[in-house]
Coordinates of N, CA and C in Angstrom, one line a residue:
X1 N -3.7 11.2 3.7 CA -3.4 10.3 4.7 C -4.5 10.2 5.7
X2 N -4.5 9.4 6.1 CA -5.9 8.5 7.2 C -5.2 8.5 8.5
X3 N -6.0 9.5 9.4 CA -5.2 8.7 11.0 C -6.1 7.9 11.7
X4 N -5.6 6.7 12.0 CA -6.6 5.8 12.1 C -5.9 5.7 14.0
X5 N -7.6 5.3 14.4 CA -7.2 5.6 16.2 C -7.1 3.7 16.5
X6 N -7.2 3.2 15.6 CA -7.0 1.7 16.5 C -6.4 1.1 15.1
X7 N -5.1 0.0 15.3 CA -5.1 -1.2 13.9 C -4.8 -2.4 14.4
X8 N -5.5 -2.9 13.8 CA -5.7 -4.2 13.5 C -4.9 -5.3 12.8
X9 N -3.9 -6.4 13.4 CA -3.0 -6.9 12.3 C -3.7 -8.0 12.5
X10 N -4.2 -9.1 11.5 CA -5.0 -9.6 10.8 C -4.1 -10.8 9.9
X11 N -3.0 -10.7 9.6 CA -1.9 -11.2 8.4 C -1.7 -12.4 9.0
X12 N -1.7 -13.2 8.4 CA -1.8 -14.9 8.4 C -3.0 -15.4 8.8
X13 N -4.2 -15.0 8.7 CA -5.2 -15.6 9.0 C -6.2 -15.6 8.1
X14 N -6.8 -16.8 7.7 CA -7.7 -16.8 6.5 C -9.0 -16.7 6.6
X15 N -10.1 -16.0 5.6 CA -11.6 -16.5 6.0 C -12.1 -17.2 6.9
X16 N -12.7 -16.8 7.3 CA -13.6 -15.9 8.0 C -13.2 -15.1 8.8
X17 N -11.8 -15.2 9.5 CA -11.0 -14.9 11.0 C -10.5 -13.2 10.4
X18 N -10.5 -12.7 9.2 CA -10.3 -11.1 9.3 C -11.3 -10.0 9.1
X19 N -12.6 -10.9 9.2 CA -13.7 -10.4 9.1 C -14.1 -10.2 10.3
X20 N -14.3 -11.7 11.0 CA -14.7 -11.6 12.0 C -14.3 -10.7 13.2
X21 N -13.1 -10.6 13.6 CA -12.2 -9.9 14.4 C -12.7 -8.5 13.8
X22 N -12.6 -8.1 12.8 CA -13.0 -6.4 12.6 C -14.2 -6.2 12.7
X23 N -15.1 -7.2 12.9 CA -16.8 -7.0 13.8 C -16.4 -6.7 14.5
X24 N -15.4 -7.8 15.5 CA -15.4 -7.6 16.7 C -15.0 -6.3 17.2
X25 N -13.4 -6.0 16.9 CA -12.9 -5.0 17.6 C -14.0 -3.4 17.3
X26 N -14.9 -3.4 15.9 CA -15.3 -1.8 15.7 C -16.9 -1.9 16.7
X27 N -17.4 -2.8 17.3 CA -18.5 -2.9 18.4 C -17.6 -2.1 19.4
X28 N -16.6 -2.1 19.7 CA -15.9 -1.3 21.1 C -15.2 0.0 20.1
X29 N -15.5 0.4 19.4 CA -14.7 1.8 18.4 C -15.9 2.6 18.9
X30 N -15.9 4.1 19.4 CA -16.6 5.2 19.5 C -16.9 5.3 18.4
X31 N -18.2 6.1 17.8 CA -18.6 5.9 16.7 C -17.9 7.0 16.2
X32 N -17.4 7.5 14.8 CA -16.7 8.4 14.0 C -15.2 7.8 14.2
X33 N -14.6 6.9 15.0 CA -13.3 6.5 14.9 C -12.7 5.9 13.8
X34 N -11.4 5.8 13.7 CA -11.4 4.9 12.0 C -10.3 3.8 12.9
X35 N -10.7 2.5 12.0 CA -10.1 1.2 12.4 C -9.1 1.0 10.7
X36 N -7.6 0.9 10.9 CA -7.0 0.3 10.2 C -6.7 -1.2 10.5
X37 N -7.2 -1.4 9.2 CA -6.7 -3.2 9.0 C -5.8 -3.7 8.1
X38 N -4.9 -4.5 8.6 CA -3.8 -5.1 7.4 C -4.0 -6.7 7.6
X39 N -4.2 -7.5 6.2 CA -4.6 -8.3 6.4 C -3.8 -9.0 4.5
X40 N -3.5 -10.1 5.0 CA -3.2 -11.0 3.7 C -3.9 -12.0 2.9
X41 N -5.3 -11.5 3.6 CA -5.9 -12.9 3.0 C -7.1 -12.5 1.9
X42 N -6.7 -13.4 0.7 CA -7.4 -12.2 -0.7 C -8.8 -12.4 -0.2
X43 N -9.5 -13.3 0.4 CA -10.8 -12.9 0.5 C -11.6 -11.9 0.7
X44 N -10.3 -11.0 1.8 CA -10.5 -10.0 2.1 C -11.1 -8.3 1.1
X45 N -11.0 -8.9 0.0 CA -10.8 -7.8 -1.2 C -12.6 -7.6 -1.5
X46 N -13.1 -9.2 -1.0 CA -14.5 -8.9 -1.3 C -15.6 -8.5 0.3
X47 N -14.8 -9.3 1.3 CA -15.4 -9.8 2.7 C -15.3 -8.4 3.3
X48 N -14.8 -7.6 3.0 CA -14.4 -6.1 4.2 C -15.6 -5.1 3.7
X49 N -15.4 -5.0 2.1 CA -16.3 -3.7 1.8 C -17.6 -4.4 2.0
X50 N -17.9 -5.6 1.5 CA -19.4 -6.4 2.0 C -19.5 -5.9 3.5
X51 N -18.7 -6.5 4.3 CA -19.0 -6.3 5.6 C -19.3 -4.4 6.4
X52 N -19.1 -3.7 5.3 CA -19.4 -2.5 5.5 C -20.4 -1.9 5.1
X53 N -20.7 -2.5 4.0 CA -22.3 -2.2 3.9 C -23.0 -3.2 4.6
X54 N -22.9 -3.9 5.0 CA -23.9 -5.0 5.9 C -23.9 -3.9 7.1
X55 N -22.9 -3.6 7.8 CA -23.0 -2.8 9.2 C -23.1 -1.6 8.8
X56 N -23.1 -0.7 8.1 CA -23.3 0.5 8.1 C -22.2 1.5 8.2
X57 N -21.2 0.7 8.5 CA -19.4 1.1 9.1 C -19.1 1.6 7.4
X58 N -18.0 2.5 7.5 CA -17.9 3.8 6.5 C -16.6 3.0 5.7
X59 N -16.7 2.4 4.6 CA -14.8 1.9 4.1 C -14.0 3.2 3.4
X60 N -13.6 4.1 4.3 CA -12.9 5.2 3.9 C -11.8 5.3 2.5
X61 N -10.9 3.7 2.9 CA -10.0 3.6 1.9 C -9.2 2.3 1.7
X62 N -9.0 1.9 0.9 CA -8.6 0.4 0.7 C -7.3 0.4 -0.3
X63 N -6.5 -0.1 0.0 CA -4.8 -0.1 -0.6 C -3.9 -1.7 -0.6
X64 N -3.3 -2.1 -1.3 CA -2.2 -3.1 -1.6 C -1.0 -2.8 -1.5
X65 N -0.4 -2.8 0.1 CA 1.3 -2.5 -0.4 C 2.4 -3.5 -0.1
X66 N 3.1 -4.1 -0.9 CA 3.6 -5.3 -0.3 C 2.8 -6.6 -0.3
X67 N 1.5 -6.7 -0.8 CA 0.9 -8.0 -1.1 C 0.1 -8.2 0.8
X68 N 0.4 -6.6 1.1 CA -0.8 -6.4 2.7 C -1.7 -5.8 2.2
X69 N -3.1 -6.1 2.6 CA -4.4 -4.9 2.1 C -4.3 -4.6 3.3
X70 N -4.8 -3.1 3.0 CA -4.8 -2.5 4.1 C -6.3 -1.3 3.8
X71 N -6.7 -1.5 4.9 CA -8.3 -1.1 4.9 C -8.6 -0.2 6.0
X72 N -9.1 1.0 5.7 CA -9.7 2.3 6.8 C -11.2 2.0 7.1
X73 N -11.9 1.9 7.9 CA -13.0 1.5 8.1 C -13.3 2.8 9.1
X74 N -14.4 3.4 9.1 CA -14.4 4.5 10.3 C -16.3 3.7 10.6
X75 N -16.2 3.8 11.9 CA -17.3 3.3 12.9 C -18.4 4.7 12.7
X76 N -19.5 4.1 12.2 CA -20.5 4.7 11.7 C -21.9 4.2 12.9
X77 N -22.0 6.0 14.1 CA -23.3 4.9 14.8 C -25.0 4.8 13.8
X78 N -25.1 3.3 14.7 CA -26.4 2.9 14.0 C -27.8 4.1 14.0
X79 N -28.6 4.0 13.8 CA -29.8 4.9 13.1 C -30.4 4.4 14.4
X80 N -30.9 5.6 15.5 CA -32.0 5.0 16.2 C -33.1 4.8 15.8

């Protein structure tokens, strides 16, 4: 089990809007925090783990329960 310090509900909103928002909100996450996301939009299955190697941000763990993905992302600081 993952304790996640901030979540994010995301469900009903499609491409690009649950990507974008988990930019948003993990810029204000201390770095080593983990951001849960639940989100219904299948784009999501490719757009989150991309978006975590593009930022450097850690995808801890990724799950389907009820037709919700649900995604651990922990805030990884950048490399000075």
């Amino acid at each position: 089990m993952i304790d996640a310090i901030e979540e994010l509900d995301a469900t009903g909103l499609i491409c690009p809007l649950p990507v974008l928002k988990l930019r948003r909100r993990m810029r204000f996450l201390a770095d080593g925090n983990i951001l849960k996301l639940l989100t219904d939009d299948p784009a999501a299955l490719v757009d989150v783990p991309h978006y975590c190697t593009e930022s450097g941000n850690k995808l801890l763990k990724q799950e389907v329960i009820d037709n919700i993905q649900i995604f651990f992302v922990q805030k990884i600081a950048a490399p000075k």
